[in-house]
Tab-separated table of C-alpha atoms in Angstrom:
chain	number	residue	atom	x	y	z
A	473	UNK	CA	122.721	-179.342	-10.672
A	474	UNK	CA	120.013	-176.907	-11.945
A	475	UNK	CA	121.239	-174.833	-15.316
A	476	UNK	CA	119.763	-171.746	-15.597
A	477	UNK	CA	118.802	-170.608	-19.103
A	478	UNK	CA	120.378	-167.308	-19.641
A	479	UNK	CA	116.923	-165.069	-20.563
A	480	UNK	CA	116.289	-163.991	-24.160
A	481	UNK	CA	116.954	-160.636	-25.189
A	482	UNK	CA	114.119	-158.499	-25.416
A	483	UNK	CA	112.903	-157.306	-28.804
A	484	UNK	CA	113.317	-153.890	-29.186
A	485	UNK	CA	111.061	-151.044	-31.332
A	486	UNK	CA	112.338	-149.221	-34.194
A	487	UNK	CA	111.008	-146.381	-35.888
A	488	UNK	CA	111.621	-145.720	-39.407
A	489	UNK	CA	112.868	-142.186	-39.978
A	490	UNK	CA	114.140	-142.734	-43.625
A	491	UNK	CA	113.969	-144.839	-46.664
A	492	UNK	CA	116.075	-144.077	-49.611
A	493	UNK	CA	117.104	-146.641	-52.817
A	494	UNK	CA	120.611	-145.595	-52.950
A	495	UNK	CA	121.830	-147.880	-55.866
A	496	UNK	CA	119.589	-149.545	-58.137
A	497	UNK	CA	119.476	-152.890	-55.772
A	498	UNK	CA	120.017	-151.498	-52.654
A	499	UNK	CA	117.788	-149.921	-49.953
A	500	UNK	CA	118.557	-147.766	-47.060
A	501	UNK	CA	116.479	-147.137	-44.239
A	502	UNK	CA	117.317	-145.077	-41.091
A	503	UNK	CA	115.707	-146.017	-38.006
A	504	UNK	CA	115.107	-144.219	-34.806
A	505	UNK	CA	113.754	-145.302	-31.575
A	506	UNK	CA	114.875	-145.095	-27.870
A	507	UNK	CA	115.238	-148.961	-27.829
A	508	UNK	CA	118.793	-148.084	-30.087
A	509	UNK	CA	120.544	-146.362	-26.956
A	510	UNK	CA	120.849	-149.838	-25.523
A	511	UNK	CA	122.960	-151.497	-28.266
A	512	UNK	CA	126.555	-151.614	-27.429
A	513	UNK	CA	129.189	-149.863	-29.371
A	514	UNK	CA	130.392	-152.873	-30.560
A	515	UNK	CA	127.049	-153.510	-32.167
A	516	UNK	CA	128.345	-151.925	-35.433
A	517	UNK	CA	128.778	-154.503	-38.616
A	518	UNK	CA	126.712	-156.746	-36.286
A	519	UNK	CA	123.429	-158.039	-36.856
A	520	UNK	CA	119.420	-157.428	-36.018
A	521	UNK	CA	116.720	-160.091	-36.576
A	522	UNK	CA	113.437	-158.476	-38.292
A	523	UNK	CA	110.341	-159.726	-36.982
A	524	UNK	CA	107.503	-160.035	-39.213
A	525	UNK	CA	104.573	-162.110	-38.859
A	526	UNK	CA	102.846	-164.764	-41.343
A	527	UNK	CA	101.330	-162.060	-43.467
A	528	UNK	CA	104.492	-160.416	-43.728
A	529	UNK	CA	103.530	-157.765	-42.224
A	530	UNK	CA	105.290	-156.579	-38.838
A	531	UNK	CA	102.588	-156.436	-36.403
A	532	UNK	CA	103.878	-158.225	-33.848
A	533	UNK	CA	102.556	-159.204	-29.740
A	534	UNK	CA	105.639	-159.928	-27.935
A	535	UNK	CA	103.737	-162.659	-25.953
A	536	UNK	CA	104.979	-166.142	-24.882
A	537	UNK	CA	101.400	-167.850	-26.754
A	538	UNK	CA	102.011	-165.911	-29.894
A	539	UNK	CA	103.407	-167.789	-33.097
A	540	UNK	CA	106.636	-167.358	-33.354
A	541	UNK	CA	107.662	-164.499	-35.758
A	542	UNK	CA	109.671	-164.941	-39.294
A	543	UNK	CA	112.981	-163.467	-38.760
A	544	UNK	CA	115.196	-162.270	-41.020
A	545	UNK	CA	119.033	-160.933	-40.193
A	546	UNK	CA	120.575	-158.257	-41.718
A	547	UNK	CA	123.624	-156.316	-40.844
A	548	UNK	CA	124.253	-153.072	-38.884
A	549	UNK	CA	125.814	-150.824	-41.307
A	550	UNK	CA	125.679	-147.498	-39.142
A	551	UNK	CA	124.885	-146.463	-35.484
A	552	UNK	CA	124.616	-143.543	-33.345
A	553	UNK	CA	123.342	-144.653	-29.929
A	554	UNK	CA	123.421	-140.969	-29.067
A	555	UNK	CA	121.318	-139.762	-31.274
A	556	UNK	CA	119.503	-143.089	-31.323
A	557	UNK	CA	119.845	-143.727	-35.307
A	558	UNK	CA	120.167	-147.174	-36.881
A	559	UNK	CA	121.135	-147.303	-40.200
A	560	UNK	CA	120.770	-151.142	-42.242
A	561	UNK	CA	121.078	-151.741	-46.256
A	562	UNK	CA	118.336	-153.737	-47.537
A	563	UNK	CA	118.767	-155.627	-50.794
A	564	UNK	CA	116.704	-155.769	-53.334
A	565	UNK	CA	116.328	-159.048	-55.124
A	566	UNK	CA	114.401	-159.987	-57.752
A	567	UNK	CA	114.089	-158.206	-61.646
A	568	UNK	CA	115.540	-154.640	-61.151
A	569	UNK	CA	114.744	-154.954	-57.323
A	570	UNK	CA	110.922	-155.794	-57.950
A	571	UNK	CA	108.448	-155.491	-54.866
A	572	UNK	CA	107.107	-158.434	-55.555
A	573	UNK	CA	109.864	-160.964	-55.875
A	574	UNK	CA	111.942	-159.540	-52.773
A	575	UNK	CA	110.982	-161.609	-50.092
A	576	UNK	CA	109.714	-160.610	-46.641
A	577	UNK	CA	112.479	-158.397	-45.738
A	578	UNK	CA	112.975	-156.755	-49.251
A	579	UNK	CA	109.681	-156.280	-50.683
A	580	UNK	CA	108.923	-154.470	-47.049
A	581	UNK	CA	111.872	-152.243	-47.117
A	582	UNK	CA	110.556	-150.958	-50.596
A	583	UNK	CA	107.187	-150.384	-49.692
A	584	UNK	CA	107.667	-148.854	-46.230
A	585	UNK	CA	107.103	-145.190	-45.328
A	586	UNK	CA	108.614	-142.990	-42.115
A	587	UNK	CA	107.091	-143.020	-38.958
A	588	UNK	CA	106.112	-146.854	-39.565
A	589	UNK	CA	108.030	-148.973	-36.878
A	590	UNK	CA	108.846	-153.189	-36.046
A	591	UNK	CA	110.411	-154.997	-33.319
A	592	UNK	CA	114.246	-156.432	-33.884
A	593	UNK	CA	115.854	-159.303	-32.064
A	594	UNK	CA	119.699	-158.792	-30.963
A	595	UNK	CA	121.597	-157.089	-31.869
A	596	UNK	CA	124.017	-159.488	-32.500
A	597	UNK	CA	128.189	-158.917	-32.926
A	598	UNK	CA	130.611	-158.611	-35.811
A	599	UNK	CA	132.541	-161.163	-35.241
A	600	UNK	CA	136.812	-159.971	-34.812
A	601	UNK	CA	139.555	-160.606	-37.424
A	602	UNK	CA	143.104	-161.318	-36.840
A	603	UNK	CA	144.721	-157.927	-37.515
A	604	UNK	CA	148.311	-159.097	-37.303
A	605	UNK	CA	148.613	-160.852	-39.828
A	606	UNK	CA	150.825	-159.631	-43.087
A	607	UNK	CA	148.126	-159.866	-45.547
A	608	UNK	CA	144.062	-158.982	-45.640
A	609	UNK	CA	141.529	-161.017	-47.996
A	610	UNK	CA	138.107	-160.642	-48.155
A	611	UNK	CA	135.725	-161.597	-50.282
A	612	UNK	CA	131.868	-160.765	-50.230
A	613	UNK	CA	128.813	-160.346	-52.225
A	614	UNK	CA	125.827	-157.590	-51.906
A	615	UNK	CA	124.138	-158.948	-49.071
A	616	UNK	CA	127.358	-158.412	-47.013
A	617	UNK	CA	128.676	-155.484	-48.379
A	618	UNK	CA	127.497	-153.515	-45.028
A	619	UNK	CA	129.628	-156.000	-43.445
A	620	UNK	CA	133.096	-155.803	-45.314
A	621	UNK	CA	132.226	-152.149	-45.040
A	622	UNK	CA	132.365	-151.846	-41.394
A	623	UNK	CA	135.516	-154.497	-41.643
A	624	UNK	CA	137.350	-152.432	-44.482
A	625	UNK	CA	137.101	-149.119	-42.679
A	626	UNK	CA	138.449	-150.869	-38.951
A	627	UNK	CA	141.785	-151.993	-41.197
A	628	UNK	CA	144.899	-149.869	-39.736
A	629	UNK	CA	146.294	-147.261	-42.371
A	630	UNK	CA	149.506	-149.543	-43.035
A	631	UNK	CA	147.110	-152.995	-44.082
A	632	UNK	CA	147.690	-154.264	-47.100
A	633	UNK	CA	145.062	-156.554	-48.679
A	634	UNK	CA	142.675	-157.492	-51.673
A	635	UNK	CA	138.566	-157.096	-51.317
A	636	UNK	CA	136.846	-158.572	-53.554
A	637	UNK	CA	133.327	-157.933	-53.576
A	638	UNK	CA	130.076	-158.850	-55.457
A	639	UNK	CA	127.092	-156.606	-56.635
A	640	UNK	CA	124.350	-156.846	-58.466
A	641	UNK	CA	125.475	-154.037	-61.876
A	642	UNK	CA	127.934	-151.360	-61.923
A	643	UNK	CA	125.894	-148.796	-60.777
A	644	UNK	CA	125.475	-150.477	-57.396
A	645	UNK	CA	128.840	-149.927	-56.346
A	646	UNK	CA	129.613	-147.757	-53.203
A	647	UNK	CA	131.709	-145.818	-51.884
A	648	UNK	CA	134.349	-147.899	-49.304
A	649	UNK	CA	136.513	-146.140	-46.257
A	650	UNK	CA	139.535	-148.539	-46.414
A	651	UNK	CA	143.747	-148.338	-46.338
A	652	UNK	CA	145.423	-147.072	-49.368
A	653	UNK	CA	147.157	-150.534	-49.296
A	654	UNK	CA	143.686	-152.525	-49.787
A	655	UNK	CA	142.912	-153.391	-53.550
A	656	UNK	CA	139.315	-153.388	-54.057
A	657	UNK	CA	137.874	-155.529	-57.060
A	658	UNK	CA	134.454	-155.130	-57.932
A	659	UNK	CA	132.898	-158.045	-59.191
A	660	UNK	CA	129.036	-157.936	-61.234
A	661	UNK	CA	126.295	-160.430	-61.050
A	662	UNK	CA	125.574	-159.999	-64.470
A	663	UNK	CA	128.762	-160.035	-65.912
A	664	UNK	CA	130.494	-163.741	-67.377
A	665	UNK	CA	132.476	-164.763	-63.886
A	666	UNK	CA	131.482	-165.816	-60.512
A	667	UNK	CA	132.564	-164.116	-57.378
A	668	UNK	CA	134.348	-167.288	-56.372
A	669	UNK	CA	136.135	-167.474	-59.666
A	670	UNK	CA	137.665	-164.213	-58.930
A	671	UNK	CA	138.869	-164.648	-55.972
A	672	UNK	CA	140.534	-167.797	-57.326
A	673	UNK	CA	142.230	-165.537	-59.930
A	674	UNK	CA	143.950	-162.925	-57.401
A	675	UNK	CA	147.577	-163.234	-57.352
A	676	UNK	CA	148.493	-162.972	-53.445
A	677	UNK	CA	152.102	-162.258	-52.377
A	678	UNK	CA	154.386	-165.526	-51.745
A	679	UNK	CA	154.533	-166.727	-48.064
A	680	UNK	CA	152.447	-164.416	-46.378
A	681	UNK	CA	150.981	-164.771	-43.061
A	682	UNK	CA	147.018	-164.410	-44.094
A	683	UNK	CA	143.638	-163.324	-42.742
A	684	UNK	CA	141.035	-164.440	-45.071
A	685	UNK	CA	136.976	-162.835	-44.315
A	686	UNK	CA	134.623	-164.645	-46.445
A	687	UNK	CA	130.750	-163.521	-46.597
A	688	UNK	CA	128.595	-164.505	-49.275
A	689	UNK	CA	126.149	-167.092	-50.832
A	690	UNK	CA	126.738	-170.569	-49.595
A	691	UNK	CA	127.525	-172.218	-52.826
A	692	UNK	CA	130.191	-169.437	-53.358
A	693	UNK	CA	131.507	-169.622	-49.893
A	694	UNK	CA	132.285	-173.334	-49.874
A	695	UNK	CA	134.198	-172.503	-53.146
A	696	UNK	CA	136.172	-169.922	-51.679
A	697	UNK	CA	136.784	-171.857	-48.360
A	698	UNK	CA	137.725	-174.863	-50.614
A	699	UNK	CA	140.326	-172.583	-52.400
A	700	UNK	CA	141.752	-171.302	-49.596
A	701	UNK	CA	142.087	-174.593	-47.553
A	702	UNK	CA	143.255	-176.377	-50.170
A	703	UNK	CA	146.320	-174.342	-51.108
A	704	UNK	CA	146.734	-172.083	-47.759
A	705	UNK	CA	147.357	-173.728	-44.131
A	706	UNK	CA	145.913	-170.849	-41.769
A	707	UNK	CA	145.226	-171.526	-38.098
A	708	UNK	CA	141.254	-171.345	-37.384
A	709	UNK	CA	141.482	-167.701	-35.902
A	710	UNK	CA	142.835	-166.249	-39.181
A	711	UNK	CA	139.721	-167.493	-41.230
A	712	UNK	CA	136.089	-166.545	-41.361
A	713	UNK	CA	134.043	-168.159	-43.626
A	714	UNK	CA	129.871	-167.824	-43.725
A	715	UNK	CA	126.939	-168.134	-45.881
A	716	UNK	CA	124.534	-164.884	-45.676
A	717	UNK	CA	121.821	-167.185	-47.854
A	718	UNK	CA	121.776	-169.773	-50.164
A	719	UNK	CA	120.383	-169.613	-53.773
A	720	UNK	CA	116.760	-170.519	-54.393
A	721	UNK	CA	115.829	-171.262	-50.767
A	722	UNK	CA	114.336	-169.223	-47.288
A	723	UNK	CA	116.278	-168.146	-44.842
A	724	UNK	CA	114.716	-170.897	-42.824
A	725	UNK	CA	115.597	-173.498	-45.442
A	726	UNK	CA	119.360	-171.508	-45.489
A	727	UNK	CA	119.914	-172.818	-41.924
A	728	UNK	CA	119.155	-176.371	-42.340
A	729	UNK	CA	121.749	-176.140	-45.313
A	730	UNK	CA	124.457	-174.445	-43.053
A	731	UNK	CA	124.010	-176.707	-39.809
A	732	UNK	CA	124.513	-180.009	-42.261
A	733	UNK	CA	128.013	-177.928	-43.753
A	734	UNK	CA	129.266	-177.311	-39.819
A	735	UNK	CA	128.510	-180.853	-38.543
A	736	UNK	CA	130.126	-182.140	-41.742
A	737	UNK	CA	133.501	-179.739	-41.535
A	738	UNK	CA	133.391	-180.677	-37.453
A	739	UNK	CA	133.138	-184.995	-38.636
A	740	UNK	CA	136.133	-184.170	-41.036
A	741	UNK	CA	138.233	-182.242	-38.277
């Protein structure tokens, strides 16, 4: 029997139309571009792969003999295939968001100026939660807050719930669209506990039927998952648990890490 590959998705153009820092680790750019009316409407709190080649720069031929190009994934935070607008939050790493110790991704978003443009990959989808479920937890850091953004403001009026979410200082916290019934606990890099160690504290209601959305830095994900699994029994489609990046290594490296955790969760299953 022959298999047919099912043919990659072609990269598609965007145009930046804005760049803004909108906290003091945090960048915003707008993008435009025709190539946006094709995403589907479910392509919101998804993901795009940025394309940029070894220089770092994102000059790209979208040709079978070219190197392949470094990707990096961020999330979907706003999108109007309409009017063909793209919005994605960038953060900054590094000492007070400092070009030069960004990375790729980063130290690009701060240096780059409308009317500049680079090819995407995807877009990819936010992956569903169990809405009926009694009780909401989430727990995420700043390089998914445009994720548990999207997921917060999809929550039915009535949800009840805890967020607990990581950023870099006070002043980059945001403004969140969620239920009334949704606690939201800020959590700071720089302050004396760990996102993790948080979450550990909450004091959930006894006996509830849970849905528990995890994004954050693997180290602090594998704590959280280990908290949860060790004193909560949830069926698989009430849980979400992933690492947006690891601590000290690439995004490349970051893979390698997470493919060794999910063939070592699927030997203990």
């Amino acid at each position: 029997m022959i298999v047919k590959k099912k043919p990659a998705m072609k990269p598609k153009r965007l145009i930046v139309e804005r760049s803004e820092r909108v906290t003091p680790y945090m960048q915003r750019i707008t993008f435009s571009g025709e190539d946006i009316r094709q995403f589907p409407a479910e392509s919101l709190g998804g993901y795009v792969k940025f394309m940029f080649n070894d220089g770092g720069g994102t000059h790209i031929e979208i040709r079978d003999d070219m190197p392949r190009p470094t990707l990096r994934t961020y999330t979907i935070k706003a999108l109007d295939t309409d009017k063909a607008r793209l919005v994605v939050d960038f953060v900054c790493h590094g000492d007070g968001g400092n070009v030069e110790t960004s990375g790729v991704a980063g130290s690009w978003a701060m240096r780059v100026k409308p009317g500049e443009s680079l090819f995407v990959g995807g877009p990819g989808v936010l992956q569903p939660i169990n809405m009926d479920t009694d009780f909401k937890v989430f727990a995420a850091d700043m390089t998914a807050l445009p994720a548990v953004s999207v997921q917060l403001s999809k929550l039915a009026p009535e949800t009840k719930g805890i967020a607990v979410i990581e950023v870099a200082t006070k002043a980059d916290v945001q403004p969140l669209v969620s239920p009334e019934g949704v606690q939201i606990v800020w959590v700071f890099a720089d302050g004396e506990h760990a996102l993790s160690e948080v979450v550990r504290d909450q004091v959930l209601p006894e006996n509830p039927s849970l849905t528990v959305w995890c994004a954050c830095e693997f180290n602090q994900m594998r704590a959280i998952r280990r908290f949860i699994t060790d004193n909560y029994t949830l069926p698989r489609e009430n849980t979400y648990f992933s690492s947006y990046w690891k601590e000290g290594v690439t995004e490349d490296g970051h893979k390698v890490f997470k493919r060794e955790d999910a063939e070592s969760l699927k030997a203990q299953s």
